[in-house]
Structure formats: C-alpha cells, structure tokens
Amino acid sequence: MPKSILVLTGAGISAESGIPTFRGSDGLWEGHRIEDVATPEAFSRNPVLVHQFYNQRRRKLLDPSIQPNAAHVALAKLEAAHQGDFLLVTQNIDDLHQRAGSRKVLAMHGQLLKARCRDTGKLFDWREDLSLETPHPLATTRLGRLRPHVVWFGEIPIGLELIQEAAQSADIFLAIGTSAVVYPAAGIVEATPASCLKIEINLAATPTSSVFDRSIRGSASIEVPKIVEEILSMP
Ligand code: BJW
C-alpha cells in the first residue's frame, strides 16, 4: 500500500449532499458572483450583504437534510484503514468530512461553523446568524466584531506549510470535485513529486487535468468509493 496519501476536495464532493458549487450553471448567489461577496473589500463595503450570504449558507448546512454522501464516507474509510501518512485538505467550509468520520482534515478556506474575532483572531464555535449587532462572546458590549472564519480572495489560506510538506512527500494525490481555478489550491498537484500517482475525479475536465496520471470523469459519490477500494487493495 502507498505510504503517504494526500487528498484535496472541493465543492463538487458536497454537491450531491445538496450544497451548491460555486461555478456551476447556478453558481450565482442572488445575482452576486462569489468574487463579489467573498473578499475583504466586499465585507468592508457591504457587511450586511456578506453576513447574509454566510448566514444563509450556515442555516442550510445545519438543515437535517444536508448529510455526508458516499464520497465523504469513503474518504473517512480510507483514512481509518490506511497505515501511513494521510491528510485530507478541503477547500470546503462545510463540516461534512468531519461528520463522515474524517479526522485529519485541514480546512484551508476556513469553516462555516466558526466565527473569528476581527480584532484578535480568536475563534469561536458558531451555529447562529452573525450580524453587525452580534455581541462578542467574551465582551458582550462589543458588537459586530465577529466575521465568518473563512478565507476570502486576497487572504492567505490556512495551513499552507503543512500542505506543501504533504504534497512533497505524497505517493498518491487525489483531487476531487474542484474546478482548479482558485490558487494556491489548484497548484498543489504541481508540488507533488514525479513519482506520485495523481488522480483527479470530476464531472468535467479542469485546467489542470493534463497534469494528472488519471482523470476520471464521473460523480464523486460513485467514483470515490471505487478509487478508495482500489487504493486499499494496492500491495
Ligand atoms: C463534481 C460534482 C460531483 C460538481 N462529482 N465533481 C490570477 C492568477 C492566479 C491567481 C490569482 C490571480 N488573481 C488572484 C489570484 C489569487 C486568488 C485566485 O486564485 N483567484 C482566481 C479566481 C483567479 N486566490 C486567492 O486570493 C487565495 N489567496 C491567495 O492567493 O493568497 C495569496 C498567497 C497565497 C499563498 C502564499 C502567499 C500568498 C484565497 C482564495 C480563497 C478562496 N475562497 C473561496 C471562498 C471561501 C469561503 C466560502 O466558501 O464562501 O473558496 S472562493 C471559492 O472557490 C471557495 C472554494 O473553496 C474555491 C474553489 O472552488 P471549488 O471548490 O473548486 O468549487 P467550484 O464550484 O469552482 O468547482 C466545483 C467542481 O466540482 C467543478 O469542477 C465541477 O465540475 C465539479 N463537480 N459536481 C464530481 N457530483
């Protein structure tokens, strides 16, 4: 069995759980492009709109109808069965990998169920709406100092050093359900060694498909369990 496995997931893995992707045909949120609501400038310009965007997504994530699918479950199985190094890097801010049982999850674009103090960077578990009137949990007279714990365009993603290290030592790299247009995530494949077996699973081709040894066209819930079984049966 390969010693070191690195997995990168994007919005496509959660699409079959009912969470819309960013750049699909319905990739607009109430007429706004993701680039117009997911920047620090957008938050400064119109914090009410940006809070509304994340409040709506947080409520949806907490709806009982949203559950991990077979792809999330298969990756948790891979981690549990694998004897060597394993890291699951997700660009998703949902918690479906964790709910499926994955333990070594690095959420490089943040987590929807956390709020961050704009002054100190301190994180709080968060399941409610956020607004300009939300009191700070540790200083209740301070209002509106919390923001969603997410990485917007122009901000530095979380855990880049760890990701770089995992990429450089990977024997297998799986990229699942990501359009490969947002960097640095899209460049992780390039940091893996030539000896690394690189596999992409996506409904459609991406700008980095040609860099992969295998580019599998299909839905994550069908293809990920198959590839996990294949990896687990490797000598
Ligand atoms: C299925 C499926 C199914 C569907 N089964 N598949 C010019 C050139 C290069 C880079 C830049 C540039 N100008 C600016 C940049 C940098 C910028 C960037 O990359 N911009 C591009 C848009 C051009 N990047 C940044 O700003 C990043 N920070 C940065 O660069 O800091 C500087 C720095 C870095 C390193 C060192 C030092 C300094 C930050 C990026 C933050 C991205 N944030 C968001 C929002 C997070 C919070 C939120 O969720 O609201 O992250 S944007 C959004 O895109 C979100 C996603 O994680 C990210 C990626 O999207 P993803 O997951 O790939 O989803 P989709 O919808 O795009 O694709 C879904 C795919 O699934 C499709 O391919 C479907 O086919 C497939 N699919 N159903 C299998 N069932």
mmCIF file of C-alpha atoms and ligand atoms in Angstrom:
data_model
loop_
_atom_site.group_PDB
_atom_site.id
_atom_site.type_symbol
_atom_site.label_atom_id
_atom_site.label_comp_id
_atom_site.label_asym_id
_atom_site.label_seq_id
_atom_site.Cartn_x
_atom_site.Cartn_y
_atom_site.Cartn_z
ATOM 1 C CA MET A 1 0.000 0.000 0.000
ATOM 2 C CA PRO A 2 1.266 3.563 -0.706
ATOM 3 C CA LYS A 3 2.896 5.235 2.290
ATOM 4 C CA SER A 4 1.612 8.767 2.004
ATOM 5 C CA ILE A 5 -1.800 9.881 0.765
ATOM 6 C CA LEU A 6 -2.890 13.458 0.179
ATOM 7 C CA VAL A 7 -6.489 14.269 -0.779
ATOM 8 C CA LEU A 8 -7.804 17.642 -1.956
ATOM 9 C CA THR A 9 -11.554 18.180 -2.118
ATOM 10 C CA GLY A 10 -13.685 20.997 -3.499
ATOM 11 C CA ALA A 11 -17.331 21.944 -3.746
ATOM 12 C CA GLY A 12 -18.110 19.050 -6.141
ATOM 13 C CA ILE A 13 -17.791 16.475 -3.348
ATOM 14 C CA SER A 14 -20.560 18.156 -1.369
ATOM 15 C CA ALA A 15 -22.796 18.867 -4.383
ATOM 16 C CA GLU A 16 -24.555 15.519 -4.056
ATOM 17 C CA SER A 17 -25.234 16.321 -0.402
ATOM 18 C CA GLY A 18 -27.253 19.327 -1.565
ATOM 19 C CA ILE A 19 -24.685 22.127 -1.202
ATOM 20 C CA PRO A 20 -24.396 24.100 -4.473
ATOM 21 C CA THR A 21 -20.991 24.529 -6.118
ATOM 22 C CA PHE A 22 -19.579 27.994 -6.817
ATOM 23 C CA ARG A 23 -19.047 27.911 -10.536
ATOM 24 C CA GLY A 24 -21.830 25.668 -11.791
ATOM 25 C CA SER A 25 -24.628 26.941 -14.009
ATOM 26 C CA ASP A 26 -26.395 28.189 -10.881
ATOM 27 C CA GLY A 27 -23.154 29.499 -9.412
ATOM 28 C CA LEU A 28 -24.587 32.901 -8.574
ATOM 29 C CA TRP A 29 -25.935 33.786 -5.154
ATOM 30 C CA GLU A 30 -28.914 36.112 -5.543
ATOM 31 C CA GLY A 31 -27.248 37.591 -8.617
ATOM 32 C CA HIS A 32 -23.807 38.020 -6.993
ATOM 33 C CA ARG A 33 -20.658 36.285 -8.203
ATOM 34 C CA ILE A 34 -18.608 34.589 -5.467
ATOM 35 C CA GLU A 35 -15.802 37.062 -6.197
ATOM 36 C CA ASP A 36 -18.207 39.893 -5.246
ATOM 37 C CA VAL A 37 -19.116 38.541 -1.809
ATOM 38 C CA ALA A 38 -16.005 36.624 -0.814
ATOM 39 C CA THR A 39 -13.452 39.431 -0.447
ATOM 40 C CA PRO A 40 -12.394 41.610 2.499
ATOM 41 C CA GLU A 41 -13.308 44.611 0.349
ATOM 42 C CA ALA A 42 -16.870 43.308 -0.106
ATOM 43 C CA PHE A 43 -17.139 42.863 3.662
ATOM 44 C CA SER A 44 -15.940 46.443 4.286
ATOM 45 C CA ARG A 45 -18.259 47.803 1.599
ATOM 46 C CA ASN A 46 -21.372 45.836 2.462
ATOM 47 C CA PRO A 47 -21.053 43.742 5.638
ATOM 48 C CA VAL A 48 -24.806 43.195 5.826
ATOM 49 C CA LEU A 49 -24.822 41.501 2.412
ATOM 50 C CA VAL A 50 -21.783 39.365 3.205
ATOM 51 C CA HIS A 51 -23.206 38.299 6.592
ATOM 52 C CA GLN A 52 -26.470 37.448 4.809
ATOM 53 C CA PHE A 53 -24.563 35.263 2.301
ATOM 54 C CA TYR A 54 -22.874 33.244 5.047
ATOM 55 C CA ASN A 55 -25.923 33.187 7.355
ATOM 56 C CA GLN A 56 -27.960 31.615 4.575
ATOM 57 C CA ARG A 57 -25.273 29.009 3.882
ATOM 58 C CA ARG A 58 -24.806 28.253 7.613
ATOM 59 C CA ARG A 59 -28.559 27.703 8.059
ATOM 60 C CA LYS A 60 -28.592 25.411 5.039
ATOM 61 C CA LEU A 61 -25.618 23.407 6.320
ATOM 62 C CA LEU A 62 -27.411 22.896 9.642
ATOM 63 C CA ASP A 63 -30.596 21.697 7.939
ATOM 64 C CA PRO A 64 -31.100 17.996 8.768
ATOM 65 C CA SER A 65 -31.464 17.228 5.040
ATOM 66 C CA ILE A 66 -27.760 18.026 4.478
ATOM 67 C CA GLN A 67 -25.719 14.911 5.213
ATOM 68 C CA PRO A 68 -22.357 13.467 4.105
ATOM 69 C CA ASN A 69 -22.583 11.328 0.975
ATOM 70 C CA ALA A 70 -20.837 8.138 -0.106
ATOM 71 C CA ALA A 71 -17.718 10.072 -1.199
ATOM 72 C CA HIS A 72 -17.215 11.677 2.231
ATOM 73 C CA VAL A 73 -17.785 8.294 3.887
ATOM 74 C CA ALA A 74 -15.305 6.521 1.584
ATOM 75 C CA LEU A 75 -12.551 9.052 2.381
ATOM 76 C CA ALA A 76 -13.125 8.523 6.111
ATOM 77 C CA LYS A 77 -12.805 4.779 5.497
ATOM 78 C CA LEU A 78 -9.561 5.314 3.571
ATOM 79 C CA GLU A 79 -8.082 7.337 6.431
ATOM 80 C CA ALA A 80 -9.130 4.760 9.026
ATOM 81 C CA ALA A 81 -7.733 1.816 7.041
ATOM 82 C CA HIS A 82 -4.519 3.460 5.835
ATOM 83 C CA GLN A 83 -1.358 2.648 7.820
ATOM 84 C CA GLY A 84 0.837 5.521 6.592
ATOM 85 C CA ASP A 85 0.590 9.318 6.420
ATOM 86 C CA PHE A 86 -2.748 10.755 5.433
ATOM 87 C CA LEU A 87 -4.017 14.309 5.045
ATOM 88 C CA LEU A 88 -7.365 15.472 3.724
ATOM 89 C CA VAL A 89 -7.198 19.094 2.595
ATOM 90 C CA THR A 90 -10.591 20.562 1.854
ATOM 91 C CA GLN A 91 -11.438 23.867 0.263
ATOM 92 C CA ASN A 92 -14.978 23.434 1.538
ATOM 93 C CA ILE A 93 -16.175 25.340 4.565
ATOM 94 C CA ASP A 94 -18.878 22.766 5.365
ATOM 95 C CA ASP A 95 -18.241 20.105 8.031
ATOM 96 C CA LEU A 96 -19.328 17.074 6.006
ATOM 97 C CA HIS A 97 -15.904 15.387 6.060
ATOM 98 C CA GLN A 98 -15.755 15.641 9.845
ATOM 99 C CA ARG A 99 -19.328 14.379 10.156
ATOM 100 C CA ALA A 100 -18.464 11.402 7.935
ATOM 101 C CA GLY A 101 -15.676 10.482 10.366
ATOM 102 C CA SER A 102 -12.553 12.019 8.785
ATOM 103 C CA ARG A 103 -10.080 13.110 11.471
ATOM 104 C CA LYS A 104 -7.057 14.588 9.694
ATOM 105 C CA VAL A 105 -8.919 17.385 7.911
ATOM 106 C CA LEU A 106 -7.266 20.675 7.032
ATOM 107 C CA ALA A 107 -9.921 23.226 6.050
ATOM 108 C CA MET A 108 -7.716 25.556 4.017
ATOM 109 C CA HIS A 109 -10.519 28.066 3.265
ATOM 110 C CA GLY A 110 -11.934 28.090 6.795
ATOM 111 C CA GLN A 111 -15.041 26.706 8.468
ATOM 112 C CA LEU A 112 -18.587 27.983 8.331
ATOM 113 C CA LEU A 113 -19.342 26.783 11.864
ATOM 114 C CA LYS A 114 -16.688 29.043 13.370
ATOM 115 C CA ALA A 115 -16.648 32.806 13.863
ATOM 116 C CA ARG A 116 -13.458 34.855 14.152
ATOM 117 C CA CYS A 117 -12.846 37.994 16.213
ATOM 118 C CA ARG A 118 -11.755 40.715 13.782
ATOM 119 C CA ASP A 119 -9.510 42.252 16.460
ATOM 120 C CA THR A 120 -7.733 39.259 17.995
ATOM 121 C CA GLY A 121 -8.262 36.414 15.513
ATOM 122 C CA LYS A 122 -9.728 34.258 18.303
ATOM 123 C CA LEU A 123 -12.073 31.546 17.045
ATOM 124 C CA PHE A 124 -15.458 30.580 18.442
ATOM 125 C CA ASP A 125 -17.703 27.647 17.532
ATOM 126 C CA TRP A 126 -20.689 29.289 15.853
ATOM 127 C CA ARG A 127 -24.070 27.966 14.674
ATOM 128 C CA GLU A 128 -26.162 31.162 14.763
ATOM 129 C CA ASP A 129 -26.520 34.060 12.325
ATOM 130 C CA LEU A 130 -23.851 36.772 12.525
ATOM 131 C CA SER A 131 -24.642 40.469 12.148
ATOM 132 C CA LEU A 132 -23.320 43.914 12.987
ATOM 133 C CA GLU A 133 -25.290 43.638 16.225
ATOM 134 C CA THR A 134 -23.809 40.283 17.327
ATOM 135 C CA PRO A 135 -22.184 40.703 20.775
ATOM 136 C CA HIS A 136 -18.654 39.408 21.260
ATOM 137 C CA PRO A 137 -18.904 36.228 23.400
ATOM 138 C CA LEU A 138 -16.163 37.440 25.774
ATOM 139 C CA ALA A 139 -17.111 41.152 25.882
ATOM 140 C CA THR A 140 -20.822 41.466 25.333
ATOM 141 C CA THR A 141 -20.821 45.257 24.998
ATOM 142 C CA ARG A 142 -18.655 44.977 21.867
ATOM 143 C CA LEU A 143 -20.952 44.469 18.892
ATOM 144 C CA GLY A 144 -20.253 43.361 15.329
ATOM 145 C CA ARG A 145 -16.595 42.384 15.819
ATOM 146 C CA LEU A 146 -17.097 38.808 14.617
ATOM 147 C CA ARG A 147 -16.715 37.705 10.987
ATOM 148 C CA PRO A 148 -17.147 34.319 9.359
ATOM 149 C CA HIS A 149 -13.988 32.198 9.750
ATOM 150 C CA VAL A 150 -13.463 31.855 6.016
ATOM 151 C CA VAL A 151 -10.629 32.710 3.637
ATOM 152 C CA TRP A 152 -11.634 35.354 1.138
ATOM 153 C CA PHE A 153 -9.863 36.266 -2.105
ATOM 154 C CA GLY A 154 -6.631 38.077 -1.306
ATOM 155 C CA GLU A 155 -6.343 36.426 2.119
ATOM 156 C CA ILE A 156 -3.798 33.723 2.860
ATOM 157 C CA PRO A 157 -5.232 30.195 3.048
ATOM 158 C CA ILE A 158 -4.792 28.162 6.243
ATOM 159 C CA GLY A 159 -2.047 25.554 6.742
ATOM 160 C CA LEU A 160 -0.024 26.178 3.575
ATOM 161 C CA GLU A 161 3.240 24.895 5.076
ATOM 162 C CA LEU A 162 1.641 21.631 6.134
ATOM 163 C CA ILE A 163 0.016 21.263 2.715
ATOM 164 C CA GLN A 164 3.315 21.897 0.948
ATOM 165 C CA GLU A 165 5.061 19.256 3.094
ATOM 166 C CA ALA A 166 2.300 16.710 2.494
ATOM 167 C CA ALA A 167 2.389 17.388 -1.255
ATOM 168 C CA GLN A 168 6.159 16.967 -1.469
ATOM 169 C CA SER A 169 6.027 13.566 0.232
ATOM 170 C CA ALA A 170 2.825 12.251 -1.356
ATOM 171 C CA ASP A 171 2.777 8.833 -3.028
ATOM 172 C CA ILE A 172 -0.856 9.303 -4.042
ATOM 173 C CA PHE A 173 -2.652 12.595 -4.640
ATOM 174 C CA LEU A 174 -6.412 12.637 -5.161
ATOM 175 C CA ALA A 175 -8.174 15.824 -6.297
ATOM 176 C CA ILE A 176 -11.938 15.503 -6.048
ATOM 177 C CA GLY A 177 -14.662 17.892 -7.238
ATOM 178 C CA THR A 178 -12.619 21.037 -7.636
ATOM 179 C CA SER A 179 -12.602 23.306 -10.689
ATOM 180 C CA ALA A 180 -8.856 24.041 -10.221
ATOM 181 C CA VAL A 181 -9.242 27.738 -10.883
ATOM 182 C CA VAL A 182 -8.548 29.033 -7.380
ATOM 183 C CA TYR A 183 -4.927 29.221 -6.240
ATOM 184 C CA PRO A 184 -2.949 28.140 -4.292
ATOM 185 C CA ALA A 185 -5.214 25.039 -4.043
ATOM 186 C CA ALA A 186 -5.091 24.471 -7.810
ATOM 187 C CA GLY A 187 -1.276 24.409 -7.680
ATOM 188 C CA ILE A 188 -0.940 21.669 -5.050
ATOM 189 C CA VAL A 189 -0.744 18.983 -7.741
ATOM 190 C CA GLU A 190 2.363 20.682 -9.153
ATOM 191 C CA ALA A 191 4.105 20.399 -5.768
ATOM 192 C CA THR A 192 3.827 16.595 -5.700
ATOM 193 C CA PRO A 193 6.865 14.566 -6.863
ATOM 194 C CA ALA A 194 7.004 12.990 -10.320
ATOM 195 C CA SER A 195 6.723 9.550 -8.684
ATOM 196 C CA CYS A 196 3.371 10.453 -7.079
ATOM 197 C CA LEU A 197 0.275 8.854 -8.616
ATOM 198 C CA LYS A 198 -2.061 11.785 -9.321
ATOM 199 C CA ILE A 199 -5.765 11.087 -9.759
ATOM 200 C CA GLU A 200 -8.492 13.616 -10.472
ATOM 201 C CA ILE A 201 -12.214 12.883 -10.062
ATOM 202 C CA ASN A 202 -14.563 15.445 -11.569
ATOM 203 C CA LEU A 203 -17.703 15.577 -13.702
ATOM 204 C CA ALA A 204 -15.787 17.695 -16.214
ATOM 205 C CA ALA A 205 -12.226 18.421 -17.354
ATOM 206 C CA THR A 206 -10.363 21.155 -15.460
ATOM 207 C CA PRO A 207 -7.440 23.427 -16.404
ATOM 208 C CA THR A 208 -5.068 21.039 -14.577
ATOM 209 C CA SER A 209 -6.486 17.725 -15.850
ATOM 210 C CA SER A 210 -3.477 17.138 -18.108
ATOM 211 C CA VAL A 211 -1.113 17.143 -15.108
ATOM 212 C CA PHE A 212 -2.862 14.091 -13.616
ATOM 213 C CA ASP A 213 -1.951 10.489 -14.407
ATOM 214 C CA ARG A 214 -5.641 9.595 -14.371
ATOM 215 C CA SER A 215 -8.518 11.975 -14.836
ATOM 216 C CA ILE A 216 -11.762 10.218 -14.013
ATOM 217 C CA ARG A 217 -14.979 11.770 -15.335
ATOM 218 C CA GLY A 218 -17.836 10.951 -13.032
ATOM 219 C CA SER A 219 -19.658 11.868 -9.889
ATOM 220 C CA ALA A 220 -17.795 11.801 -6.613
ATOM 221 C CA SER A 221 -20.337 9.595 -4.824
ATOM 222 C CA ILE A 222 -19.795 6.834 -7.407
ATOM 223 C CA GLU A 223 -16.111 7.249 -8.271
ATOM 224 C CA VAL A 224 -14.564 7.982 -4.857
ATOM 225 C CA PRO A 225 -15.697 4.712 -3.215
ATOM 226 C CA LYS A 226 -14.284 2.828 -6.240
ATOM 227 C CA ILE A 227 -10.911 4.546 -6.083
ATOM 228 C CA VAL A 228 -10.734 4.056 -2.317
ATOM 229 C CA GLU A 229 -11.250 0.302 -2.744
ATOM 230 C CA GLU A 230 -8.556 0.304 -5.441
ATOM 231 C CA ILE A 231 -6.065 2.099 -3.161
ATOM 232 C CA LEU A 232 -6.850 -0.169 -0.236
ATOM 233 C CA SER A 233 -6.144 -3.214 -2.378
ATOM 234 C CA MET A 234 -2.756 -1.897 -3.616
ATOM 235 C CA PRO A 235 0.186 -4.015 -2.475
HETATM 236 C C1 BJW B 1 -18.332 17.447 -9.310
HETATM 237 C C2 BJW B 1 -19.616 17.115 -8.894
HETATM 238 C C3 BJW B 1 -19.802 15.799 -8.498
HETATM 239 C C4 BJW B 1 -19.675 19.186 -9.400
HETATM 240 N N1 BJW B 1 -18.786 14.950 -8.534
HETATM 241 N N2 BJW B 1 -17.345 16.589 -9.352
HETATM 242 C C5 BJW B 1 -4.572 35.431 -11.070
HETATM 243 C C6 BJW B 1 -3.937 34.222 -11.321
HETATM 244 C C7 BJW B 1 -3.736 33.275 -10.314
HETATM 245 C C8 BJW B 1 -4.165 33.530 -9.017
HETATM 246 C C9 BJW B 1 -4.781 34.738 -8.768
HETATM 247 C C10 BJW B 1 -4.981 35.669 -9.780
HETATM 248 N N3 BJW B 1 -5.628 36.738 -9.237
HETATM 249 C C11 BJW B 1 -5.833 36.491 -7.918
HETATM 250 C C12 BJW B 1 -5.312 35.267 -7.622
HETATM 251 C C13 BJW B 1 -5.325 34.602 -6.307
HETATM 252 C C14 BJW B 1 -6.699 34.106 -5.941
HETATM 253 C C15 BJW B 1 -7.242 33.246 -7.073
HETATM 254 O O1 BJW B 1 -6.909 32.076 -7.194
HETATM 255 N N4 BJW B 1 -8.112 33.805 -7.911
HETATM 256 C C16 BJW B 1 -8.646 33.081 -9.073
HETATM 257 C C17 BJW B 1 -10.156 33.177 -9.099
HETATM 258 C C18 BJW B 1 -8.001 33.665 -10.286
HETATM 259 N N5 BJW B 1 -6.544 33.325 -4.751
HETATM 260 C C19 BJW B 1 -6.612 33.879 -3.553
HETATM 261 O O2 BJW B 1 -6.873 35.060 -3.384
HETATM 262 C C20 BJW B 1 -6.289 32.998 -2.375
HETATM 263 N N6 BJW B 1 -5.287 33.632 -1.576
HETATM 264 C C21 BJW B 1 -4.079 33.896 -2.053
HETATM 265 O O3 BJW B 1 -3.750 33.648 -3.191
HETATM 266 O O4 BJW B 1 -3.287 34.491 -1.110
HETATM 267 C C22 BJW B 1 -2.008 34.938 -1.523
HETATM 268 C C23 BJW B 1 -0.943 33.988 -1.112
HETATM 269 C C24 BJW B 1 -1.067 32.632 -1.305
HETATM 270 C C25 BJW B 1 -0.053 31.782 -0.966
HETATM 271 C C26 BJW B 1 1.074 32.268 -0.409
HETATM 272 C C27 BJW B 1 1.213 33.638 -0.202
HETATM 273 C C28 BJW B 1 0.188 34.492 -0.579
HETATM 274 C C29 BJW B 1 -7.504 32.800 -1.491
HETATM 275 C C30 BJW B 1 -8.563 32.036 -2.170
HETATM 276 C C31 BJW B 1 -9.792 31.975 -1.271
HETATM 277 C C32 BJW B 1 -10.967 31.294 -1.958
HETATM 278 N N7 BJW B 1 -12.120 31.462 -1.165
HETATM 279 C C33 BJW B 1 -13.369 30.820 -1.595
HETATM 280 C C34 BJW B 1 -14.459 31.261 -0.634
HETATM 281 C C35 BJW B 1 -14.265 30.571 0.703
HETATM 282 C C36 BJW B 1 -15.403 30.791 1.618
HETATM 283 C C37 BJW B 1 -16.716 30.369 1.012
HETATM 284 O O5 BJW B 1 -16.961 29.165 0.790
HETATM 285 O O6 BJW B 1 -17.520 31.265 0.798
HETATM 286 O O7 BJW B 1 -13.209 29.404 -1.571
HETATM 287 S S1 BJW B 1 -13.792 31.169 -3.283
HETATM 288 C C38 BJW B 1 -14.465 29.572 -3.623
HETATM 289 O O8 BJW B 1 -13.665 28.920 -4.644
HETATM 290 C C39 BJW B 1 -14.269 28.769 -2.333
HETATM 291 C C40 BJW B 1 -13.835 27.452 -2.869
HETATM 292 O O9 BJW B 1 -13.158 26.722 -1.864
HETATM 293 C C41 BJW B 1 -12.947 27.839 -4.025
HETATM 294 C C42 BJW B 1 -12.721 26.736 -5.003
HETATM 295 O O10 BJW B 1 -13.901 26.322 -5.609
HETATM 296 P P1 BJW B 1 -14.141 24.777 -5.884
HETATM 297 O O11 BJW B 1 -14.222 24.040 -4.604
HETATM 298 O O12 BJW B 1 -13.162 24.283 -6.863
HETATM 299 O O13 BJW B 1 -15.642 24.792 -6.465
HETATM 300 P P2 BJW B 1 -16.167 25.115 -7.955
HETATM 301 O O14 BJW B 1 -17.587 25.421 -7.854
HETATM 302 O O15 BJW B 1 -15.296 26.111 -8.612
HETATM 303 O O16 BJW B 1 -15.949 23.756 -8.738
HETATM 304 C C43 BJW B 1 -16.698 22.592 -8.429
HETATM 305 C C44 BJW B 1 -16.160 21.453 -9.300
HETATM 306 O O17 BJW B 1 -16.807 20.257 -8.920
HETATM 307 C C45 BJW B 1 -16.417 21.643 -10.801
HETATM 308 O O18 BJW B 1 -15.220 21.388 -11.494
HETATM 309 C C46 BJW B 1 -17.479 20.601 -11.139
HETATM 310 O O19 BJW B 1 -17.300 20.034 -12.435
HETATM 311 C C47 BJW B 1 -17.224 19.566 -10.080
HETATM 312 N N8 BJW B 1 -18.386 18.802 -9.678
HETATM 313 N N9 BJW B 1 -20.433 18.250 -9.018
HETATM 314 C C48 BJW B 1 -17.578 15.382 -9.007
HETATM 315 N N10 BJW B 1 -21.029 15.383 -8.094
#
